Short mmCIF file of C-alpha atoms in Angstrom, two decimals:
data_model
loop_
_atom_site.label_atom_id
_atom_site.label_comp_id
_atom_site.label_asym_id
_atom_site.label_seq_id
_atom_site.Cartn_x
_atom_site.Cartn_y
_atom_site.Cartn_z
CA MET A 1 -50.99 -4.57 19.78
CA SER A 2 -51.25 -7.03 16.89
CA TRP A 3 -54.48 -8.62 15.75
CA GLN A 4 -53.42 -12.03 17.09
CA GLU A 5 -53.08 -10.66 20.58
CA GLU A 6 -56.40 -8.86 20.33
CA LEU A 7 -58.19 -12.01 19.13
CA ARG A 8 -56.66 -14.08 21.94
CA GLN A 9 -57.74 -11.52 24.51
CA ARG A 10 -61.33 -11.56 23.25
CA LEU A 11 -61.45 -15.37 23.35
CA VAL A 12 -60.20 -15.33 26.93
CA GLU A 13 -62.93 -12.84 27.88
CA ARG A 14 -65.62 -14.95 26.20
CA ASN A 15 -64.50 -18.11 27.98
CA ALA A 16 -64.59 -16.27 31.28
CA GLU A 17 -68.16 -15.10 30.64
CA GLU A 18 -69.34 -18.56 29.58
CA SER A 19 -67.81 -20.22 32.61
CA ALA A 20 -69.70 -17.80 34.85
CA TYR A 21 -73.10 -18.92 33.42
CA ALA A 22 -72.22 -22.58 32.86
CA GLY A 23 -74.43 -23.87 35.75
CA ILE A 24 -77.48 -21.91 34.63
CA ILE A 25 -77.05 -23.06 31.05
CA GLU A 26 -76.79 -26.72 32.13
CA GLN A 27 -79.92 -26.49 34.28
CA SER A 28 -81.86 -24.82 31.49
CA GLN A 29 -80.84 -27.61 29.11
CA GLN A 30 -82.05 -30.26 31.61
CA ALA A 31 -85.32 -28.37 32.11
CA ARG A 32 -85.82 -28.21 28.37
CA LEU A 33 -85.21 -31.96 28.06
CA LEU A 34 -87.73 -32.72 30.86
CA SER A 35 -90.28 -30.39 29.28
CA GLU A 36 -89.92 -32.16 25.94
CA ARG A 37 -90.29 -35.54 27.68
CA ASN A 38 -93.43 -34.50 29.52
CA SER A 39 -94.95 -33.07 26.37
CA LYS A 40 -94.30 -36.31 24.54
CA LEU A 41 -95.89 -38.30 27.36
CA LEU A 42 -98.96 -36.10 27.30
CA GLN A 43 -99.19 -36.51 23.54
CA ALA A 44 -99.01 -40.27 23.95
CA VAL A 45 -101.79 -40.27 26.58
CA GLY A 46 -103.99 -38.14 24.37
CA SER A 47 -103.45 -40.44 21.41
CA VAL A 48 -104.34 -43.49 23.48
CA GLN A 49 -107.53 -41.93 24.82
CA SER A 50 -108.62 -40.88 21.35
CA GLN A 51 -108.74 -44.53 20.20
CA PRO A 52 -111.75 -46.22 22.04
CA GLY A 53 -111.86 -49.34 19.81
CA ALA A 54 -108.30 -50.12 20.45
CA ALA A 55 -108.85 -49.66 24.15
CA ALA A 56 -111.92 -51.99 24.18
CA SER A 57 -110.25 -54.75 22.27
CA GLY A 58 -107.09 -54.49 24.28
CA SER A 59 -106.30 -56.23 27.48
CA ALA A 60 -107.06 -54.87 30.87
CA PRO A 61 -103.41 -54.05 31.78
CA VAL A 62 -103.05 -51.80 28.74
CA GLN A 63 -106.32 -50.03 29.47
CA ASP A 64 -105.36 -49.82 33.05
CA ASN A 65 -101.83 -48.28 32.34
CA PRO A 66 -101.84 -45.86 29.34
CA VAL A 67 -98.91 -43.88 30.77
CA ARG A 68 -96.70 -46.85 30.41
CA VAL A 69 -97.59 -47.22 26.81
CA ALA A 70 -96.81 -43.58 26.21
CA TYR A 71 -93.54 -43.94 28.02
CA VAL A 72 -92.57 -46.95 25.90
CA ALA A 73 -93.40 -45.09 22.73
CA SER A 74 -91.33 -42.15 23.92
CA LEU A 75 -88.43 -44.46 24.69
CA GLU A 76 -88.68 -46.07 21.27
CA SER A 77 -88.59 -42.68 19.62
CA GLN A 78 -85.59 -41.74 21.75
CA ILE A 79 -83.88 -45.01 20.81
CA THR A 80 -84.47 -44.25 17.15
CA SER A 81 -83.10 -40.75 17.50
CA LEU A 82 -80.16 -42.04 19.50
CA ARG A 83 -79.45 -44.61 16.79
CA ASP A 84 -79.50 -41.86 14.22
CA GLU A 85 -77.21 -39.79 16.40
CA LEU A 86 -74.94 -42.80 16.95
CA ALA A 87 -74.74 -43.38 13.21
CA ALA A 88 -73.92 -39.73 12.73
CA VAL A 89 -71.33 -40.01 15.49
CA TYR A 90 -69.81 -43.11 13.86
CA LYS A 91 -69.71 -41.30 10.57
CA THR A 92 -68.11 -38.31 12.19
CA GLN A 93 -65.69 -40.61 14.01
CA GLY A 94 -64.66 -42.20 10.72
CA GLN A 95 -64.18 -38.82 9.18
CA ASN A 96 -62.22 -37.72 12.23
CA ALA A 97 -60.13 -40.90 12.08
CA GLN A 98 -59.39 -40.23 8.43
CA ARG A 99 -58.51 -36.66 9.24
CA LEU A 100 -56.38 -37.91 12.13
CA LEU A 101 -54.46 -40.20 9.81
CA SER A 102 -54.00 -37.38 7.37
CA MET A 103 -52.91 -35.06 10.17
CA ASN A 104 -50.53 -37.72 11.50
CA GLU A 105 -49.02 -38.08 8.06
CA THR A 106 -48.75 -34.33 7.74
CA LEU A 107 -47.27 -34.16 11.23
CA ARG A 108 -44.73 -36.82 10.35
CA GLU A 109 -43.78 -34.93 7.20
CA LYS A 110 -43.54 -31.71 9.18
CA GLU A 111 -41.40 -33.42 11.81
CA GLU A 112 -39.14 -34.80 9.12
CA GLN A 113 -38.95 -31.38 7.51
CA THR A 114 -38.26 -29.87 10.92
CA ARG A 115 -35.50 -32.40 11.53
CA LEU A 116 -33.97 -31.59 8.14
CA ASN A 117 -34.27 -27.89 8.86
CA LEU A 118 -32.62 -28.36 12.25
CA GLU A 119 -29.82 -30.37 10.67
CA GLU A 120 -29.37 -27.73 8.00
CA LEU A 121 -29.46 -25.03 10.65
CA ARG A 122 -26.80 -26.89 12.63
CA GLN A 123 -24.64 -27.21 9.51
CA ILE A 124 -25.13 -23.53 8.74
CA LYS A 125 -24.13 -22.63 12.30
CA ASP A 126 -21.04 -24.83 12.04
CA GLU A 127 -20.19 -23.28 8.68
CA ALA A 128 -20.72 -19.79 10.10
CA GLU A 129 -18.46 -20.63 13.05
CA ARG A 130 -15.83 -22.01 10.70
CA LEU A 131 -16.05 -18.91 8.52
CA ARG A 132 -15.71 -16.70 11.60
CA ARG A 133 -12.60 -18.60 12.66
CA ALA A 134 -11.24 -18.41 9.10
CA ALA A 135 -11.93 -14.67 8.99
CA LYS A 136 -10.17 -14.26 12.35
CA ASP A 137 -7.20 -16.27 11.07
CA HIS A 138 -7.13 -14.23 7.86
CA ASN A 139 -7.18 -11.02 9.86
CA GLU A 140 -4.27 -12.27 11.96
CA GLN A 141 -2.40 -13.30 8.81
CA ILE A 142 -3.05 -9.90 7.24
CA ALA A 143 -1.80 -8.20 10.40
CA GLU A 144 1.30 -10.41 10.38
CA LYS A 145 1.90 -9.69 6.68
CA ASN A 146 1.46 -5.98 7.35
CA ARG A 147 4.07 -6.19 10.10
CA ALA A 148 6.39 -8.17 7.82
CA LEU A 149 5.78 -5.63 5.03
CA GLN A 150 6.60 -2.78 7.38
CA THR A 151 9.76 -4.60 8.42
CA LEU A 152 10.70 -5.11 4.75
CA ILE A 153 10.02 -1.44 4.03
CA ASP A 154 12.25 -0.45 6.95
CA ASP A 155 14.97 -2.85 5.75
CA ALA A 156 14.64 -1.51 2.20
CA GLN A 157 14.98 2.05 3.46
CA THR A 158 17.99 1.03 5.54
CA TYR A 159 19.59 -0.73 2.58
CA GLN A 160 18.80 2.23 0.34
CA LEU A 161 20.50 4.53 2.83
CA GLU A 162 23.48 2.18 3.00
CA ILE A 163 23.58 1.99 -0.81
CA SER A 164 23.52 5.77 -1.06
CA GLN A 165 26.34 5.97 1.48
CA VAL A 166 28.31 3.29 -0.38
CA GLU A 167 27.73 5.10 -3.69
CA ALA A 168 28.88 8.36 -2.14
CA ARG A 169 31.94 6.60 -0.75
CA ASN A 170 32.56 4.99 -4.14
CA GLU A 171 32.37 8.39 -5.80
CA GLU A 172 34.86 9.74 -3.28
CA LEU A 173 37.07 6.69 -3.81
CA LYS A 174 36.85 7.19 -7.58
CA LYS A 175 37.94 10.78 -7.16
CA ASP A 176 40.70 9.74 -4.76
CA ASN A 177 41.70 6.92 -7.11
CA ALA A 178 41.80 9.31 -10.04
CA GLY A 179 43.96 11.69 -8.03
CA LEU A 180 46.15 8.84 -6.81
CA LEU A 181 46.45 7.54 -10.36
CA GLN A 182 47.40 10.97 -11.60
CA ARG A 183 49.96 11.41 -8.80
CA TRP A 184 51.31 7.93 -9.44
CA LEU A 185 51.56 8.63 -13.18
CA ASP A 186 53.25 11.96 -12.45
CA HIS A 187 55.67 10.17 -10.14
CA MET A 188 56.37 7.54 -12.77
CA ASN A 189 56.80 10.24 -15.42
CA ASP A 190 59.24 12.06 -13.17
CA ALA A 191 61.12 8.82 -12.54
CA ALA A 192 61.11 8.06 -16.27
CA ASN A 193 62.34 11.55 -17.03
CA LYS A 194 65.12 11.13 -14.50
CA MET A 195 66.05 7.77 -15.97
CA ASN A 196 65.90 9.17 -19.51
CA HIS A 197 68.04 12.08 -18.43
CA ALA A 198 70.56 9.74 -16.81
CA ASN A 199 70.35 7.45 -19.86
CA ASN A 200 70.95 10.39 -22.15
CA PHE A 201 73.90 11.50 -20.10
CA TYR A 202 75.28 7.98 -19.87
CA THR A 203 74.79 7.40 -23.61
CA GLU A 204 76.44 10.67 -24.49
CA LEU A 205 79.24 9.80 -22.11
CA ARG A 206 79.74 6.41 -23.73
CA THR A 207 79.25 7.76 -27.25
CA HIS A 208 81.56 10.72 -27.09
CA GLY A 209 83.91 9.90 -24.18
CA TRP A 210 87.10 11.75 -23.39
CA GLN A 211 90.50 11.62 -24.99
CA SER A 212 92.95 9.84 -22.70
CA GLN A 213 95.80 11.94 -21.41
CA PRO A 214 99.02 10.13 -20.54
CA GLY A 215 99.90 10.13 -16.90
CA SER A 216 96.53 11.58 -15.89
CA THR A 217 94.49 9.64 -13.27
CA ALA A 218 91.37 10.65 -11.41
CA THR A 219 91.35 9.41 -7.86
CA SER A 220 89.70 12.29 -6.05
CA GLU A 221 86.35 11.36 -4.41
CA LEU A 222 86.36 7.90 -6.12
CA ASP A 223 88.79 6.07 -3.79
CA ASP A 224 89.13 2.37 -4.66
CA ASP A 225 86.25 2.31 -7.18
CA ILE A 226 88.40 4.09 -9.80
CA VAL A 227 91.31 2.37 -11.48
CA ASP A 228 93.76 3.56 -14.08
CA VAL A 229 93.51 2.63 -17.68
CA ASN A 230 96.47 0.55 -18.88
CA GLY A 231 97.38 -1.35 -21.98
CA ASP A 232 96.02 -4.69 -20.73
CA GLN A 233 92.48 -3.31 -20.66
CA LEU A 234 92.58 -2.32 -24.31
CA SER A 235 92.32 -4.62 -27.30
CA ALA A 236 94.93 -4.79 -30.03
CA SER A 237 92.76 -2.66 -32.29
CA GLY A 238 92.38 -0.05 -29.59
CA LYS A 239 88.63 -0.78 -29.29
CA GLU A 240 86.60 -2.18 -26.41
CA GLU A 241 85.33 -5.73 -26.73
CA ARG A 242 81.65 -6.04 -25.95
CA ASN A 243 80.05 -9.49 -25.55
CA GLY A 244 83.08 -11.04 -27.22
CA ALA A 245 82.98 -8.77 -30.29
CA PRO A 246 84.99 -5.62 -31.01
CA SER A 247 83.03 -2.41 -30.64
CA SER A 248 82.88 0.17 -33.39
CA GLN A 249 83.48 2.96 -30.88
CA LEU A 250 86.88 4.03 -29.63
CA ASN A 251 87.68 2.85 -26.16
CA MET A 252 87.68 6.10 -24.24
CA LEU A 253 86.35 4.70 -20.93
CA GLN A 254 86.97 1.48 -18.97
CA LEU A 255 85.06 -0.15 -16.09
CA ASN A 256 86.71 -1.82 -13.11
CA PRO A 257 85.48 -5.23 -11.84
CA ASN A 258 83.08 -3.49 -9.40
CA GLY A 259 81.26 -1.79 -12.29
CA VAL A 260 82.68 1.71 -11.66
CA GLY A 261 84.28 3.54 -14.55
CA ILE A 262 87.27 5.81 -14.73
CA GLY A 263 87.35 8.86 -16.90
CA ILE A 264 90.62 10.12 -18.35
CA GLY A 265 90.70 13.83 -18.90
CA GLU A 266 92.20 17.03 -17.83
CA ASN A 267 92.17 17.59 -14.03
CA GLY A 268 89.86 14.62 -13.42
CA ARG A 269 86.72 16.28 -14.85
CA ALA A 270 85.86 13.17 -16.85
CA ALA A 271 86.16 10.98 -13.76
CA LEU A 272 83.82 13.20 -11.78
CA ALA A 273 81.30 13.22 -14.64
CA TRP A 274 81.43 9.45 -14.81
CA TYR A 275 80.88 9.26 -11.06
CA GLU A 276 77.75 11.42 -11.41
CA ALA A 277 76.51 9.14 -14.18
CA ARG A 278 76.97 6.08 -12.00
CA ARG A 279 75.07 7.79 -9.20
CA ALA A 280 72.19 8.50 -11.61
CA VAL A 281 72.24 4.82 -12.58
CA ALA A 282 72.06 3.86 -8.89
CA GLU A 283 69.07 6.19 -8.40
CA ARG A 284 67.40 4.60 -11.43
CA ASP A 285 67.94 1.12 -9.98
CA ALA A 286 66.51 2.26 -6.64
CA LEU A 287 63.42 3.69 -8.36
CA LEU A 288 62.94 0.45 -10.32
CA ALA A 289 63.24 -1.63 -7.15
CA GLU A 290 60.81 0.64 -5.30
CA SER A 291 58.19 0.53 -8.09
CA ARG A 292 58.65 -3.27 -8.38
CA THR A 293 58.10 -3.68 -4.61
CA LYS A 294 55.02 -1.45 -4.63
CA GLY A 295 53.58 -3.31 -7.59
CA ALA A 296 54.04 -6.65 -5.78
CA ASP A 297 52.51 -5.42 -2.50
CA GLY A 298 49.63 -3.57 -4.22
CA GLU A 299 50.31 -0.35 -2.27
CA ASP A 300 49.98 3.17 -3.69
CA GLU A 301 49.23 1.67 -7.09
CA PRO A 302 45.79 2.41 -8.55
CA ALA A 303 43.54 -0.51 -9.28
CA SER A 304 43.13 0.64 -12.87
CA LEU A 305 46.77 -0.26 -13.59
CA GLY A 306 46.04 -3.93 -12.89
CA GLY A 307 48.72 -4.29 -10.19
CA THR A 308 51.61 -4.32 -12.68
CA GLY A 309 55.25 -3.85 -11.77
CA TRP A 310 58.34 -2.89 -13.74
CA SER A 311 60.45 -5.61 -15.32
CA VAL A 312 64.07 -5.18 -16.14
CA VAL A 313 65.16 -6.25 -19.60
CA ASP A 314 68.83 -6.58 -20.51
CA PRO A 315 69.98 -4.02 -23.06
CA CYS A 316 70.75 -5.13 -26.57
CA ASP A 317 74.09 -4.88 -28.28
CA ALA A 318 72.92 -2.31 -30.84
CA GLU A 319 74.51 1.06 -30.91
CA PRO A 320 72.43 3.75 -29.16
CA THR A 321 70.50 5.98 -31.52
CA ASP A 322 67.81 7.45 -29.26
CA THR A 323 68.27 8.76 -25.72
CA ILE A 324 64.65 9.64 -24.99
CA SER A 325 62.39 6.70 -25.99
CA ASN A 326 62.40 3.38 -24.18
CA HIS A 327 61.87 0.85 -26.99
CA GLU A 328 64.04 -2.09 -27.99
CA GLY A 329 67.40 -1.11 -29.46
CA ALA A 330 67.10 2.58 -28.62
CA ASP A 331 69.87 2.50 -26.01
CA ASP A 332 71.60 0.14 -23.64
CA TRP A 333 69.62 1.15 -20.58
CA ASP A 334 67.64 -1.53 -18.80
CA HIS A 335 64.28 -1.37 -20.53
CA CYS A 336 61.33 -0.76 -18.22
CA SER A 337 57.99 -2.21 -19.25
CA PRO A 338 54.92 -3.08 -17.15
CA VAL A 339 54.36 -6.83 -16.93
CA PRO A 340 52.01 -8.90 -14.73
CA GLU A 341 53.43 -10.08 -11.42
#
């Protein structure tokens, strides 16, 4: 129990005790007042009796009623004391009025301060409520951002997995492309070797030729594509005209209008050799057409080659000096060089 509670309890007990003896106390106060009044009256009577000259010179009513005189004197003394008490009461009332004004001013200031405190308290409560709502909103935003972050992390992991798969596939494609490129290059090398071999054979055939034998024709296995060599197909100098100019080589071999040659030799061996050469030329043309078609369609051709095909360049009129290389003037084969489509 605090000291305030203990003090209040003691005050309550004292008030209860005083209220129990309130009647006795009031009666004792009245008895004391009456005793004081009687004593004053007796003093007044004694003072009047002790003055014989004043009684002799006075009137008969005063001598006849000394109690009245004493009573009047007592009343005058009471009036004087009451006036003093009234003055004291007025003074106390003025002081109390001044204190009341001061207390009213203090109360007004306290009320104003209380009003300001209440207003500040209300503002603080509103601010606290706003901060609580803001904190709740921030928590929701943080939760939403955490969910978005988790989603981004999952997406990043998914993309990373896809990237790793794409990289692995790219590595496999690079390996496959390298193998395809190597196979394609090998195929082209084989085709080039075949063409060079046919070119070599064809060049040797044109360079060396066969000596014509009179009355010898080769018609076996060539049918209508082989014609005989006669005097009209030869020039006056006995040399073949090429592009309107005489050739420096002896005319040992002639071509018919269909582009098929006839060889003149013993037992048709030259004709058969020329037929094999023309077949090699046909295979070369087929390979060129196939590589040109694949280059145009972009199939089976590695991306590193840039999608190039094979162009056909007309042979020059120079005499053949090289049967292996494929540069300008080396032979009269159709030159093959990669050009953009």
